[in-house]
Backbone as ProteinMPNN parsed JSONL, in Angstrom:
{"seq_chain_A": "MRRLATAALPLVSLTLGGCVSTLVDVATAPVKVVSKGVDLATTSQSEADEKRGREIRRREERLAKLEREYEKQLDECEEGNRRACSEARDTYSQMQQILPTIPVEPDED", "coords_chain_A": {"N_chain_A": [[54.818, 47.139, 128.892], [56.885, 46.625, 127.457], [55.505, 48.818, 125.051], [55.454, 51.101, 126.772], [58.296, 52.276, 127.205], [58.515, 51.998, 124.606], [57.154, 54.015, 123.817], [58.309, 56.118, 125.416], [60.065, 56.553, 124.284], [60.928, 58.571, 122.53], [60.423, 60.718, 123.818], [62.236, 61.042, 125.604], [64.316, 61.534, 124.689], [63.749, 63.916, 122.933], [64.934, 64.746, 125.606], [67.535, 64.742, 125.977], [68.801, 65.627, 123.762], [68.258, 67.988, 124.475], [70.323, 67.826, 126.527], [71.985, 66.915, 125.239], [73.139, 69.676, 122.901], [73.504, 70.926, 125.424], [76.093, 69.849, 127.019], [77.465, 70.234, 124.845], [77.691, 73.262, 124.45], [78.946, 73.739, 126.685], [81.439, 72.688, 126.858], [82.336, 74.126, 124.474], [82.16, 76.578, 124.784], [84.744, 77.616, 126.415], [86.612, 77.867, 124.143], [85.248, 79.316, 122.138], [85.711, 81.94, 124.091], [88.779, 81.622, 124.238], [89.158, 82.337, 121.615], [87.872, 84.811, 121.351], [89.338, 86.755, 122.908], [91.986, 87.149, 121.38], [90.913, 87.109, 119.583], [90.061, 89.675, 119.662], [92.243, 90.567, 120.864], [95.042, 91.049, 119.338], [95.195, 92.85, 116.098], [93.94, 93.311, 113.044], [95.264, 93.294, 109.184], [93.487, 94.677, 107.491], [92.903, 96.338, 109.194], [94.845, 97.536, 110.634], [95.597, 99.027, 108.035], [93.96, 100.475, 107.491], [93.647, 102.56, 110.397], [96.117, 103.222, 109.243], [95.15, 104.799, 106.696], [93.372, 106.622, 108.164], [95.633, 107.927, 109.414], [97.603, 109.069, 107.6], [95.709, 110.668, 106.012], [94.801, 113.067, 107.778], [97.092, 114.004, 108.107], [97.781, 114.86, 106.283], [95.353, 116.778, 105.352], [96.297, 118.527, 107.982], [98.369, 119.883, 105.888], [96.391, 121.359, 103.813], [95.707, 122.609, 105.216], [97.905, 124.39, 106.588], [98.771, 125.151, 104.086], [96.931, 126.947, 103.424], [97.184, 128.454, 104.912], [98.99, 129.848, 105.024], [99.86, 130.624, 102.166], [97.473, 133.053, 103.142], [99.354, 134.63, 105.164], [101.592, 135.135, 103.05], [100.432, 137.182, 101.427], [99.514, 139.144, 103.333], [102.503, 139.83, 103.766], [103.6, 141.045, 101.927], [102.054, 143.438, 101.858], [103.272, 144.406, 103.815], [103.486, 142.94, 106.375], [104.637, 143.509, 109.32], [104.96, 140.707, 110.911], [102.902, 139.309, 109.801], [104.904, 137.763, 107.731], [106.95, 136.731, 108.867], [105.399, 134.67, 111.155], [104.441, 133.617, 108.615], [107.023, 132.062, 107.586], [107.176, 130.736, 110.26], [105.361, 128.524, 109.432], [105.551, 127.636, 107.499], [107.681, 126.063, 108.174], [106.749, 124.41, 109.712], [105.3, 123.327, 107.438], [106.882, 121.719, 106.545], [108.109, 120.573, 108.039], [106.082, 118.521, 107.777], [105.259, 116.803, 105.123], [107.541, 114.976, 104.365], [105.977, 113.172, 106.032], [103.935, 112.47, 103.82], [103.035, 109.888, 102.026], [103.8, 109.819, 98.772], [101.903, 109.6, 95.795], [101.931, 107.406, 92.874], [102.512, 108.82, 89.632], [100.113, 108.338, 86.885], [100.033, 107.457, 84.046]], "CA_chain_A": [[56.386, 47.931, 129.927], [57.624, 47.668, 126.141], [54.305, 49.183, 124.663], [55.567, 52.14, 127.676], [59.257, 52.86, 126.55], [58.386, 52.807, 123.273], [55.856, 55.03, 124.058], [58.909, 57.448, 126.956], [61.269, 56.729, 124.206], [60.279, 59.74, 122.14], [60.668, 61.384, 124.897], [62.905, 60.831, 126.818], [65.083, 61.469, 123.486], [63.529, 64.889, 122.825], [65.27, 66.011, 126.455], [68.126, 64.324, 125.984], [69.272, 66.676, 122.74], [69.082, 69.176, 125.548], [71.039, 67.951, 127.359], [73.645, 66.614, 125.091], [73.868, 70.128, 123.01], [74.437, 72.208, 126.739], [76.849, 69.833, 127.158], [78.23, 70.525, 123.684], [77.6, 74.235, 124.705], [79.909, 74.314, 128.321], [82.352, 72.324, 125.692], [83.488, 74.544, 123.585], [83.145, 77.623, 126.272], [86.578, 78.128, 126.872], [87.786, 77.946, 122.551], [85.013, 80.777, 122.166], [86.658, 82.904, 125.136], [89.879, 82.738, 124.149], [89.222, 83.632, 120.136], [87.281, 85.971, 121.247], [89.946, 87.111, 123.921], [93.251, 86.469, 120.701], [90.464, 88.502, 118.105], [90.558, 91.529, 120.753], [94.021, 91.734, 121.277], [95.293, 91.223, 117.535], [94.318, 93.898, 114.951], [93.895, 91.95, 111.657], [96.066, 93.884, 108.508], [92.394, 95.467, 107.081], [92.541, 97.69, 110.437], [95.888, 98.818, 110.389], [94.917, 99.745, 106.853], [92.116, 101.256, 107.85], [94.033, 102.991, 110.953], [97.317, 104.025, 108.609], [95.178, 106.327, 105.806], [92.431, 108.002, 109.037], [95.92, 108.829, 109.367], [97.691, 110.147, 106.661], [94.165, 112.455, 105.378], [94.251, 113.804, 109.144], [98.165, 115.115, 107.787], [96.911, 115.173, 104.821], [93.978, 117.915, 106.18], [96.574, 119.719, 108.196], [99.191, 120.435, 105.831], [96.655, 121.751, 103.263], [94.954, 123.904, 105.934], [98.512, 124.87, 107.17], [99.464, 125.836, 103.026], [95.928, 128.055, 103.049], [97.693, 129.479, 106.533], [101.155, 130.186, 104.401], [99.378, 132.038, 101.383], [97.118, 134.095, 103.384], [100.735, 135.242, 105.237], [102.072, 135.163, 102.456], [100.041, 138.262, 101.215], [100.041, 139.83, 104.48], [103.796, 139.757, 104.382], [103.688, 141.482, 100.559], [101.496, 144.211, 102.06], [104.237, 144.855, 104.373], [102.978, 142.722, 107.752], [106.452, 142.161, 109.353], [104.239, 140.221, 111.844], [102.714, 137.992, 108.98], [105.818, 137.861, 107.672], [107.286, 135.659, 110.61], [104.263, 133.772, 110.484], [105.012, 133.315, 107.127], [108.028, 131.615, 107.922], [107.067, 129.587, 110.715], [103.637, 127.758, 108.617], [106.314, 127.035, 105.895], [108.339, 124.927, 109.197], [105.792, 123.137, 109.534], [104.615, 122.441, 105.951], [108.278, 121.22, 105.865], [107.977, 119.004, 108.978], [104.679, 117.474, 107.465], [105.622, 116.605, 103.796], [107.974, 113.439, 104.371], [105.439, 112.404, 106.254], [102.747, 112.059, 103.328], [102.932, 109.353, 100.567], [103.564, 110.627, 96.857], [100.643, 109.366, 94.334], [102.377, 107.302, 91.791], [102.083, 109.014, 88.184], [99.588, 107.436, 86.249], [100.806, 107.697, 82.228]], "C_chain_A": [[56.966, 48.13, 128.456], [56.54, 48.743, 125.155], [55.236, 50.934, 125.436], [56.428, 52.987, 127.066], [58.826, 52.629, 125.706], [58.027, 54.197, 123.288], [56.728, 56.06, 124.532], [59.622, 57.614, 125.444], [61.378, 58.591, 123.628], [61.018, 61.535, 123.096], [61.226, 62.279, 125.877], [64.969, 60.865, 125.025], [65.61, 63.273, 123.288], [64.691, 65.752, 124.519], [66.554, 65.582, 126.774], [69.212, 64.591, 124.96], [68.907, 67.79, 123.962], [70.316, 69.301, 125.823], [72.978, 68.049, 126.972], [74.151, 68.357, 123.531], [74.181, 71.31, 124.251], [75.728, 71.292, 126.822], [78.608, 70.066, 125.911], [78.832, 72.53, 123.843], [78.796, 75.143, 125.558], [81.009, 73.463, 127.367], [83.499, 73.152, 125.007], [83.154, 76.337, 123.954], [84.322, 78.406, 125.693], [86.492, 78.764, 125.439], [86.797, 78.864, 122.879], [85.724, 81.631, 122.84], [87.651, 83.336, 124.233], [89.897, 82.867, 122.44], [89.213, 84.288, 120.838], [88.085, 87.073, 121.92], [91.189, 87.777, 122.597], [92.58, 87.968, 119.738], [91.058, 90.357, 118.34], [91.882, 92.119, 121.106], [94.528, 91.971, 120.195], [94.783, 92.552, 116.757], [95.501, 92.898, 113.19], [94.716, 93.592, 110.667], [94.846, 94.894, 107.493], [92.496, 97.019, 107.763], [92.904, 98.237, 110.369], [95.935, 99.564, 108.717], [94.419, 100.443, 106.816], [92.848, 102.571, 109.132], [94.963, 104.02, 109.882], [96.179, 105.438, 107.791], [94.492, 107.442, 106.363], [94.616, 108.583, 109.102], [96.881, 109.609, 108.956], [96.49, 111.19, 106.38], [93.69, 113.108, 106.298], [96.134, 114.603, 108.576], [97.813, 115.482, 106.552], [95.913, 117.399, 104.445], [95.563, 118.86, 106.547], [97.832, 120.199, 107.269], [97.676, 121.692, 105.242], [95.968, 123.188, 104.212], [96.178, 124.416, 106.465], [99.008, 125.582, 105.441], [97.979, 127.285, 102.702], [96.164, 129.305, 104.023], [98.633, 131.04, 105.747], [100.419, 131.393, 103.054], [98.966, 132.818, 101.5], [97.94, 135.479, 104.264], [101.394, 136.004, 104.423], [102.101, 136.608, 101.834], [99.814, 139.322, 102.021], [101.702, 140.446, 104.606], [104.363, 140.697, 103.021], [103.333, 142.785, 100.561], [102.49, 144.972, 102.988], [104.098, 144.661, 106.17], [104.707, 142.01, 107.964], [105.773, 140.931, 110.189], [103.621, 139.032, 110.81], [103.571, 137.701, 108.263], [107.051, 136.112, 108.306], [106.595, 133.973, 110.74], [104.69, 132.78, 109.723], [105.813, 131.346, 107.332], [107.762, 130.039, 108.835], [105.89, 127.882, 110.058], [104.696, 126.756, 107.526], [107.24, 125.977, 106.906], [108.349, 123.893, 109.618], [105.199, 122.334, 108.597], [106.024, 121.262, 105.921], [107.994, 119.592, 106.78], [107.133, 117.7, 107.755], [105.421, 116.698, 106.214], [106.408, 115.522, 104.007], [107.245, 112.907, 104.944], [104.231, 111.341, 105.281], [102.859, 111.434, 101.593], [102.775, 109.316, 99.668], [102.884, 109.394, 96.056], [101.765, 108.908, 93.705], [101.84, 108.02, 90.21], [101.156, 108.407, 87.652], [98.8, 107.707, 84.689], [100.343, 106.595, 81.646]], "O_chain_A": [[57.417, 49.206, 128.064], [57.189, 49.539, 124.477], [55.577, 51.804, 124.635], [56.09, 54.033, 126.514], [58.079, 53.607, 125.701], [58.566, 55.208, 122.836], [56.267, 57.169, 124.261], [59.849, 58.794, 125.179], [61.815, 59.546, 124.27], [61.612, 62.607, 122.986], [61.039, 63.318, 126.508], [66.061, 60.348, 124.788], [66.706, 63.828, 123.357], [65.077, 66.921, 124.538], [66.93, 65.957, 127.884], [70.316, 64.054, 125.046], [69.887, 68.514, 124.14], [71.151, 70.184, 125.629], [74.05, 68.468, 127.407], [75.307, 68.31, 123.111], [74.884, 72.31, 124.102], [76.719, 72.008, 126.679], [79.835, 70.064, 126.005], [79.921, 72.985, 123.495], [79.307, 76.256, 125.435], [81.773, 74.409, 127.176], [84.725, 73.074, 124.928], [83.834, 77.226, 123.441], [84.618, 79.32, 124.924], [86.33, 79.981, 125.351], [87.079, 79.482, 123.906], [86.54, 82.233, 122.141], [87.78, 84.407, 123.64], [90.785, 83.599, 122.004], [90.282, 84.686, 121.302], [87.756, 88.237, 121.693], [91.392, 88.98, 122.762], [93.057, 89.044, 119.376], [91.683, 91.314, 117.883], [92.395, 93.196, 121.411], [94.566, 93.158, 119.873], [93.766, 93.11, 117.168], [96.539, 92.42, 112.732], [94.765, 94.7, 111.2], [95.316, 95.796, 106.8], [92.329, 98.163, 107.341], [92.508, 99.379, 110.14], [96.385, 100.696, 108.533], [94.415, 101.251, 105.887], [92.55, 103.707, 108.762], [94.711, 105.209, 109.684], [96.259, 106.63, 108.087], [94.515, 108.598, 105.941], [94.809, 109.752, 108.768], [97.191, 110.642, 109.549], [96.541, 112.403, 106.586], [92.615, 113.704, 106.225], [96.25, 115.816, 108.75], [97.617, 116.6, 106.076], [95.958, 118.435, 103.782], [96.006, 119.679, 105.742], [98.502, 121.035, 107.876], [97.593, 122.75, 105.867], [95.834, 124.367, 103.883], [95.774, 125.323, 107.193], [99.661, 126.619, 105.549], [98.092, 128.264, 101.965], [95.725, 130.455, 104.055], [98.795, 132.257, 105.836], [100.482, 132.622, 103.066], [99.237, 133.75, 100.743], [97.623, 136.668, 104.253], [101.782, 137.149, 104.656], [103.138, 137.246, 101.656], [99.885, 140.451, 101.536], [102.036, 141.337, 105.387], [105.537, 141.064, 103.067], [103.838, 143.538, 99.728], [102.5, 146.2, 102.896], [104.359, 145.5, 107.033], [105.445, 141.131, 107.519], [106.4, 139.913, 109.898], [103.894, 137.86, 111.068], [102.978, 136.865, 107.581], [107.534, 135.016, 108.022], [106.979, 132.817, 110.557], [105.114, 131.641, 109.916], [105.413, 130.184, 107.262], [107.954, 128.87, 108.499], [105.872, 126.681, 110.325], [104.58, 125.638, 107.024], [107.545, 124.939, 106.318], [109.098, 122.947, 109.862], [104.743, 121.194, 108.681], [106.029, 120.181, 105.332], [107.815, 118.402, 106.523], [107.449, 116.633, 107.229], [106.276, 115.887, 106.572], [105.647, 114.606, 103.697], [107.402, 111.707, 104.718], [103.78, 110.227, 105.548], [102.812, 112.01, 100.506], [101.715, 108.849, 99.253], [103.481, 108.348, 95.801], [102.74, 109.659, 93.749], [100.758, 107.659, 89.747], [101.336, 107.275, 88.103], [97.656, 107.993, 84.335], [100.61, 106.362, 80.467]]}, "name": "protein", "num_of_chains": 1, "seq": "MRRLATAALPLVSLTLGGCVSTLVDVATAPVKVVSKGVDLATTSQSEADEKRGREIRRREERLAKLEREYEKQLDECEEGNRRACSEARDTYSQMQQILPTIPVEPDED"}
């Protein structure tokens, strides 16, 4: 009988190992779910920085496009196109609205 118990001990320990790991998984599952929900609900500082950087680049691209349009409209205005003069004023106004929202890079001297 003792031999049978000794021989069965490794088999039992293998099957119980699976049960124990399952119990650990079940016990830690609510913690994992809550922490995942918190991660999804919050924005990390790096994510916020990336989002801010994308927004600044979008504004810079818009300003560059307006500057190109403005130069073209000024050229047409100087050639006597009154409509281009009016459009240039509107474009300049849009540029002035965007400029304060773009941070200035410090000079590296």
